[in-house]
Amino acid sequence: GQQLNQSPQSMFIQEGEDVSMNCTSSSIFNTWLWYKQDPGEGPVLLIALYKAGELTSNGRLTAQFGITRKDSFLNISASIPSDVGIYFCAGHPIYNQGGKLIFGQGTELSVKP
Amino acid sequence: DAGITQSPRHKVTETGTPVTLRCHQTENHRYMYWYRQDPGHGLRLIHYSYGVKDTDKGEVSDGYSVSRSKTEDFLLTLESATSSQTSVYFCAISESGYGYTFGSGTRLTVV
């Protein structure tokens, strides 16, 4: 089935560093979403993007909907220990049926104090 | 919290036994989904529902069935559990089909 390629798969960074992760697809998407999953919990929505080129911030998080509509990135500035978790990109492909979201494989973020 | 509850939170079962997981919502959302999460695969859709008694298959539906007899409940059944179905199962709800809210998950181990 349709796959989103998310990279990197994992990151080990020092507290205070900036983080960047991205997601690409061979298909056009009309929505991009970024989720964060804490250990033992379900994913929680961080940012939703609805238009090509859209740049949206949520505190220290910034995400962009790529101009080609086939990619998106998420940046985290000045990381802190509570940023630890798994980050998922997700999107609705243009051929979307029934509102089904397609998810990337996730980026596992570790932050060293 | 978000009005979505999964039960049980943890379950260990034997190969070949039937298992039913429950998702209950208090948000009156139309759409409900079952995903499984496995290392290296992210979240993969098993089945989804777009209304009472309206369900459809996702990308990994083999070995699973679902039922939705009421707006608030979406049941996932493993007819005869296998070790490959050991996973963490997440239910999600959505009002419009965009932007899901997830439950806290059910960790299922098939031995």
Short mmCIF file of N, CA and C in Angstrom, two decimals, chain A:
data_model
loop_
_atom_site.label_atom_id
_atom_site.label_comp_id
_atom_site.label_asym_id
_atom_site.label_seq_id
_atom_site.Cartn_x
_atom_site.Cartn_y
_atom_site.Cartn_z
N GLY A 1 0.81 -1.20 0.00
CA GLY A 1 0.00 0.00 0.00
C GLY A 1 0.85 1.25 0.00
N GLN A 2 0.21 2.38 -0.03
CA GLN A 2 0.90 3.67 -0.05
C GLN A 2 1.78 3.81 1.18
N GLN A 3 3.02 4.25 1.00
CA GLN A 3 3.94 4.42 2.10
C GLN A 3 4.47 5.84 2.12
N LEU A 4 4.66 6.33 3.30
CA LEU A 4 5.38 7.57 3.48
C LEU A 4 6.77 7.23 3.99
N ASN A 5 7.77 7.85 3.40
CA ASN A 5 9.15 7.60 3.81
C ASN A 5 9.57 8.70 4.76
N GLN A 6 9.77 8.32 6.00
CA GLN A 6 10.11 9.29 7.02
C GLN A 6 11.56 9.09 7.43
N SER A 7 12.29 10.19 7.57
CA SER A 7 13.68 10.09 7.99
C SER A 7 14.06 11.28 8.87
N PRO A 8 15.04 11.07 9.76
CA PRO A 8 15.71 9.80 10.00
C PRO A 8 14.84 8.87 10.83
N GLN A 9 15.25 7.62 10.98
CA GLN A 9 14.49 6.68 11.79
C GLN A 9 14.69 6.96 13.28
N SER A 10 15.89 7.44 13.63
CA SER A 10 16.15 7.76 15.03
C SER A 10 17.18 8.88 15.10
N MET A 11 17.13 9.61 16.21
CA MET A 11 18.06 10.72 16.43
C MET A 11 18.44 10.75 17.90
N PHE A 12 19.75 10.98 18.14
CA PHE A 12 20.24 11.14 19.50
C PHE A 12 20.89 12.51 19.58
N ILE A 13 20.31 13.41 20.33
CA ILE A 13 20.82 14.77 20.33
C ILE A 13 21.03 15.25 21.76
N GLN A 14 21.74 16.38 21.85
CA GLN A 14 22.00 17.01 23.13
C GLN A 14 20.90 18.04 23.39
N GLU A 15 20.52 18.17 24.64
CA GLU A 15 19.54 19.20 24.99
C GLU A 15 20.00 20.56 24.46
N GLY A 16 19.06 21.30 23.89
CA GLY A 16 19.38 22.63 23.36
C GLY A 16 19.60 22.64 21.85
N GLU A 17 19.86 21.46 21.28
CA GLU A 17 20.07 21.39 19.83
C GLU A 17 18.74 21.48 19.09
N ASP A 18 18.85 21.88 17.82
CA ASP A 18 17.68 21.89 16.94
C ASP A 18 17.56 20.53 16.25
N VAL A 19 16.34 20.17 15.89
CA VAL A 19 16.05 18.88 15.27
C VAL A 19 15.27 19.11 13.98
N SER A 20 15.58 18.31 12.98
CA SER A 20 14.82 18.38 11.74
C SER A 20 14.53 16.97 11.24
N MET A 21 13.30 16.73 10.85
CA MET A 21 12.91 15.44 10.28
C MET A 21 11.98 15.70 9.11
N ASN A 22 11.92 14.73 8.17
CA ASN A 22 11.06 14.97 7.02
C ASN A 22 10.37 13.71 6.55
N CYS A 23 9.44 13.93 5.67
CA CYS A 23 8.59 12.86 5.16
C CYS A 23 8.40 13.10 3.67
N THR A 24 8.53 12.03 2.88
CA THR A 24 8.34 12.17 1.44
C THR A 24 7.43 11.06 0.93
N SER A 25 6.80 11.35 -0.20
CA SER A 25 5.90 10.38 -0.81
C SER A 25 6.03 10.47 -2.32
N SER A 26 5.69 9.39 -3.00
CA SER A 26 5.66 9.42 -4.46
C SER A 26 4.33 9.96 -4.96
N SER A 27 3.35 10.08 -4.07
CA SER A 27 2.03 10.58 -4.44
C SER A 27 1.81 11.98 -3.88
N ILE A 28 0.86 12.67 -4.45
CA ILE A 28 0.50 14.00 -3.95
C ILE A 28 -0.44 13.86 -2.76
N PHE A 29 -0.19 14.65 -1.74
CA PHE A 29 -1.03 14.66 -0.54
C PHE A 29 -1.76 15.99 -0.43
N ASN A 30 -2.99 15.95 0.06
CA ASN A 30 -3.70 17.22 0.24
C ASN A 30 -3.76 17.66 1.69
N THR A 31 -3.19 16.86 2.59
CA THR A 31 -3.07 17.22 4.00
C THR A 31 -1.82 16.56 4.56
N TRP A 32 -1.11 17.29 5.41
CA TRP A 32 0.01 16.70 6.15
C TRP A 32 -0.20 16.97 7.63
N LEU A 33 0.07 15.95 8.43
CA LEU A 33 -0.08 16.08 9.88
C LEU A 33 1.16 15.53 10.55
N TRP A 34 1.49 16.11 11.69
CA TRP A 34 2.60 15.61 12.50
C TRP A 34 2.08 15.25 13.88
N TYR A 35 2.41 14.03 14.32
CA TYR A 35 2.00 13.51 15.61
C TYR A 35 3.23 13.20 16.46
N LYS A 36 3.03 13.24 17.78
CA LYS A 36 4.07 12.78 18.71
C LYS A 36 3.47 11.71 19.61
N GLN A 37 4.26 10.65 19.84
CA GLN A 37 3.84 9.56 20.70
C GLN A 37 4.79 9.44 21.88
N ASP A 38 4.24 9.59 23.08
CA ASP A 38 5.02 9.34 24.30
C ASP A 38 4.95 7.86 24.63
N PRO A 39 5.93 7.34 25.35
CA PRO A 39 5.92 5.91 25.68
C PRO A 39 4.64 5.49 26.38
N GLY A 40 4.04 4.39 25.89
CA GLY A 40 2.84 3.85 26.52
C GLY A 40 1.56 4.60 26.21
N GLU A 41 1.63 5.55 25.30
CA GLU A 41 0.44 6.34 24.96
C GLU A 41 0.18 6.32 23.46
N GLY A 42 -0.99 6.83 23.08
CA GLY A 42 -1.28 6.96 21.67
C GLY A 42 -0.70 8.26 21.11
N PRO A 43 -0.57 8.35 19.79
CA PRO A 43 -0.06 9.58 19.17
C PRO A 43 -0.98 10.77 19.43
N VAL A 44 -0.37 11.93 19.57
CA VAL A 44 -1.11 13.17 19.79
C VAL A 44 -0.77 14.15 18.68
N LEU A 45 -1.78 14.79 18.13
CA LEU A 45 -1.57 15.71 17.02
C LEU A 45 -0.80 16.95 17.47
N LEU A 46 0.26 17.28 16.71
CA LEU A 46 1.06 18.47 16.98
C LEU A 46 0.69 19.62 16.05
N ILE A 47 0.74 19.33 14.75
CA ILE A 47 0.52 20.36 13.74
C ILE A 47 -0.21 19.73 12.56
N ALA A 48 -1.14 20.48 11.98
CA ALA A 48 -1.84 20.06 10.77
C ALA A 48 -1.62 21.11 9.69
N LEU A 49 -1.38 20.65 8.47
CA LEU A 49 -1.08 21.52 7.32
C LEU A 49 -2.04 21.18 6.20
N TYR A 50 -2.61 22.23 5.58
CA TYR A 50 -3.67 21.98 4.60
C TYR A 50 -3.40 22.55 3.22
N LYS A 51 -2.35 23.40 3.08
CA LYS A 51 -2.09 24.02 1.77
C LYS A 51 -0.62 23.90 1.42
N ALA A 52 -0.34 23.69 0.13
CA ALA A 52 1.03 23.63 -0.34
C ALA A 52 1.75 24.93 0.02
N GLY A 53 2.96 24.79 0.57
CA GLY A 53 3.74 25.95 0.97
C GLY A 53 3.45 26.46 2.37
N GLU A 54 2.41 25.95 2.98
CA GLU A 54 2.02 26.43 4.32
C GLU A 54 3.11 26.14 5.33
N LEU A 55 3.40 27.15 6.15
CA LEU A 55 4.38 27.03 7.23
C LEU A 55 3.66 27.36 8.53
N THR A 56 3.66 26.41 9.46
CA THR A 56 2.89 26.59 10.70
C THR A 56 3.76 26.28 11.91
N SER A 57 3.62 27.09 12.95
CA SER A 57 4.38 26.88 14.18
C SER A 57 3.46 26.57 15.35
N ASN A 58 4.01 25.80 16.28
CA ASN A 58 3.33 25.48 17.52
C ASN A 58 4.40 25.49 18.60
N GLY A 59 4.60 26.66 19.21
CA GLY A 59 5.69 26.80 20.18
C GLY A 59 7.03 26.65 19.50
N ARG A 60 7.82 25.68 19.97
CA ARG A 60 9.16 25.47 19.39
C ARG A 60 9.12 24.60 18.15
N LEU A 61 7.95 24.16 17.76
CA LEU A 61 7.79 23.29 16.59
C LEU A 61 7.35 24.11 15.38
N THR A 62 7.96 23.79 14.24
CA THR A 62 7.58 24.41 12.97
C THR A 62 7.48 23.32 11.92
N ALA A 63 6.41 23.34 11.15
CA ALA A 63 6.23 22.34 10.10
C ALA A 63 5.86 23.04 8.81
N GLN A 64 6.24 22.45 7.69
CA GLN A 64 5.91 23.00 6.39
C GLN A 64 5.35 21.93 5.47
N PHE A 65 4.39 22.34 4.67
CA PHE A 65 3.77 21.53 3.62
C PHE A 65 4.55 21.85 2.35
N GLY A 66 5.23 20.87 1.79
CA GLY A 66 6.09 21.11 0.63
C GLY A 66 5.33 21.61 -0.59
N ILE A 67 6.02 22.42 -1.38
CA ILE A 67 5.42 23.02 -2.58
C ILE A 67 4.95 21.96 -3.57
N THR A 68 5.69 20.87 -3.67
CA THR A 68 5.32 19.81 -4.61
C THR A 68 4.14 18.98 -4.10
N ARG A 69 3.78 19.17 -2.83
CA ARG A 69 2.71 18.43 -2.15
C ARG A 69 3.07 16.97 -1.92
N LYS A 70 4.36 16.66 -2.09
CA LYS A 70 4.82 15.29 -1.88
C LYS A 70 5.74 15.18 -0.67
N ASP A 71 5.90 16.27 0.08
CA ASP A 71 6.77 16.18 1.23
C ASP A 71 6.40 17.20 2.31
N SER A 72 6.93 16.94 3.51
CA SER A 72 6.71 17.84 4.63
C SER A 72 7.89 17.69 5.57
N PHE A 73 8.18 18.75 6.31
CA PHE A 73 9.22 18.62 7.33
C PHE A 73 8.75 19.20 8.65
N LEU A 74 9.39 18.73 9.72
CA LEU A 74 9.13 19.21 11.07
C LEU A 74 10.45 19.61 11.70
N ASN A 75 10.51 20.81 12.23
CA ASN A 75 11.68 21.28 12.98
C ASN A 75 11.29 21.50 14.43
N ILE A 76 12.21 21.12 15.32
CA ILE A 76 12.06 21.41 16.74
C ILE A 76 13.27 22.25 17.14
N SER A 77 13.04 23.41 17.68
CA SER A 77 14.15 24.26 18.08
C SER A 77 14.43 24.11 19.57
N ALA A 78 15.71 24.25 19.92
CA ALA A 78 16.14 24.24 21.33
C ALA A 78 15.52 23.08 22.10
N SER A 79 15.84 21.86 21.71
CA SER A 79 15.20 20.67 22.28
C SER A 79 15.37 20.59 23.80
N ILE A 80 14.39 19.99 24.43
CA ILE A 80 14.40 19.77 25.88
C ILE A 80 14.09 18.29 26.14
N PRO A 81 14.39 17.78 27.32
CA PRO A 81 14.19 16.34 27.58
C PRO A 81 12.78 15.84 27.32
N SER A 82 11.77 16.64 27.54
CA SER A 82 10.39 16.18 27.31
C SER A 82 10.03 16.07 25.83
N ASP A 83 10.93 16.45 24.95
CA ASP A 83 10.71 16.24 23.51
C ASP A 83 10.93 14.78 23.12
N VAL A 84 11.46 13.99 24.03
CA VAL A 84 11.70 12.57 23.75
C VAL A 84 10.40 11.88 23.36
N GLY A 85 10.48 11.04 22.35
CA GLY A 85 9.31 10.29 21.91
C GLY A 85 9.45 9.90 20.46
N ILE A 86 8.38 9.40 19.89
CA ILE A 86 8.36 9.03 18.48
C ILE A 86 7.48 10.04 17.75
N TYR A 87 8.02 10.59 16.68
CA TYR A 87 7.30 11.57 15.86
C TYR A 87 6.86 10.90 14.57
N PHE A 88 5.59 11.05 14.25
CA PHE A 88 5.05 10.46 13.02
C PHE A 88 4.55 11.56 12.10
N CYS A 89 4.89 11.43 10.83
CA CYS A 89 4.19 12.22 9.83
C CYS A 89 3.01 11.39 9.35
N ALA A 90 2.00 12.06 8.87
CA ALA A 90 0.82 11.38 8.35
C ALA A 90 0.17 12.31 7.32
N GLY A 91 -0.57 11.73 6.42
CA GLY A 91 -1.22 12.57 5.44
C GLY A 91 -2.38 11.88 4.76
N HIS A 92 -3.19 12.72 4.12
CA HIS A 92 -4.27 12.23 3.28
C HIS A 92 -3.84 12.35 1.82
N PRO A 93 -3.63 11.21 1.16
CA PRO A 93 -3.27 11.31 -0.27
C PRO A 93 -4.43 11.87 -1.08
N ILE A 94 -4.09 12.41 -2.25
CA ILE A 94 -5.10 13.10 -3.05
C ILE A 94 -6.20 12.17 -3.50
N TYR A 95 -5.88 10.87 -3.58
CA TYR A 95 -6.88 9.89 -3.99
C TYR A 95 -7.67 9.37 -2.80
N ASN A 96 -7.53 10.02 -1.65
CA ASN A 96 -8.05 9.59 -0.36
C ASN A 96 -9.48 9.05 -0.42
N GLN A 97 -9.66 7.95 0.30
CA GLN A 97 -11.00 7.39 0.41
C GLN A 97 -11.33 7.17 1.88
N GLY A 98 -12.49 7.62 2.29
CA GLY A 98 -12.93 7.35 3.66
C GLY A 98 -12.12 8.04 4.73
N GLY A 99 -11.36 9.08 4.37
CA GLY A 99 -10.63 9.81 5.38
C GLY A 99 -9.46 9.06 5.97
N LYS A 100 -8.97 8.04 5.30
CA LYS A 100 -7.90 7.24 5.89
C LYS A 100 -6.57 7.99 5.85
N LEU A 101 -5.94 8.03 7.02
CA LEU A 101 -4.61 8.63 7.12
C LEU A 101 -3.54 7.58 6.83
N ILE A 102 -2.52 8.00 6.08
CA ILE A 102 -1.35 7.17 5.86
C ILE A 102 -0.25 7.68 6.78
N PHE A 103 0.45 6.77 7.46
CA PHE A 103 1.48 7.16 8.42
C PHE A 103 2.88 6.80 7.93
N GLY A 104 3.85 7.63 8.30
CA GLY A 104 5.25 7.28 8.13
C GLY A 104 5.67 6.29 9.20
N GLN A 105 6.92 5.83 9.10
CA GLN A 105 7.40 4.79 10.01
C GLN A 105 7.81 5.36 11.37
N GLY A 106 7.92 6.67 11.46
CA GLY A 106 8.26 7.29 12.74
C GLY A 106 9.73 7.65 12.87
N THR A 107 10.00 8.70 13.62
CA THR A 107 11.36 9.11 13.99
C THR A 107 11.43 9.09 15.50
N GLU A 108 12.32 8.26 16.03
CA GLU A 108 12.47 8.16 17.49
C GLU A 108 13.52 9.15 17.95
N LEU A 109 13.11 10.08 18.80
CA LEU A 109 14.00 11.14 19.25
C LEU A 109 14.44 10.90 20.70
N SER A 110 15.74 10.92 20.91
CA SER A 110 16.30 10.83 22.27
C SER A 110 17.06 12.11 22.54
N VAL A 111 16.87 12.68 23.71
CA VAL A 111 17.52 13.94 24.08
C VAL A 111 18.34 13.72 25.34
N LYS A 112 19.62 14.00 25.23
CA LYS A 112 20.51 13.84 26.38
C LYS A 112 20.59 15.16 27.14
N PRO A 113 20.29 15.14 28.44
CA PRO A 113 20.33 16.40 29.20
C PRO A 113 21.73 16.97 29.26
#
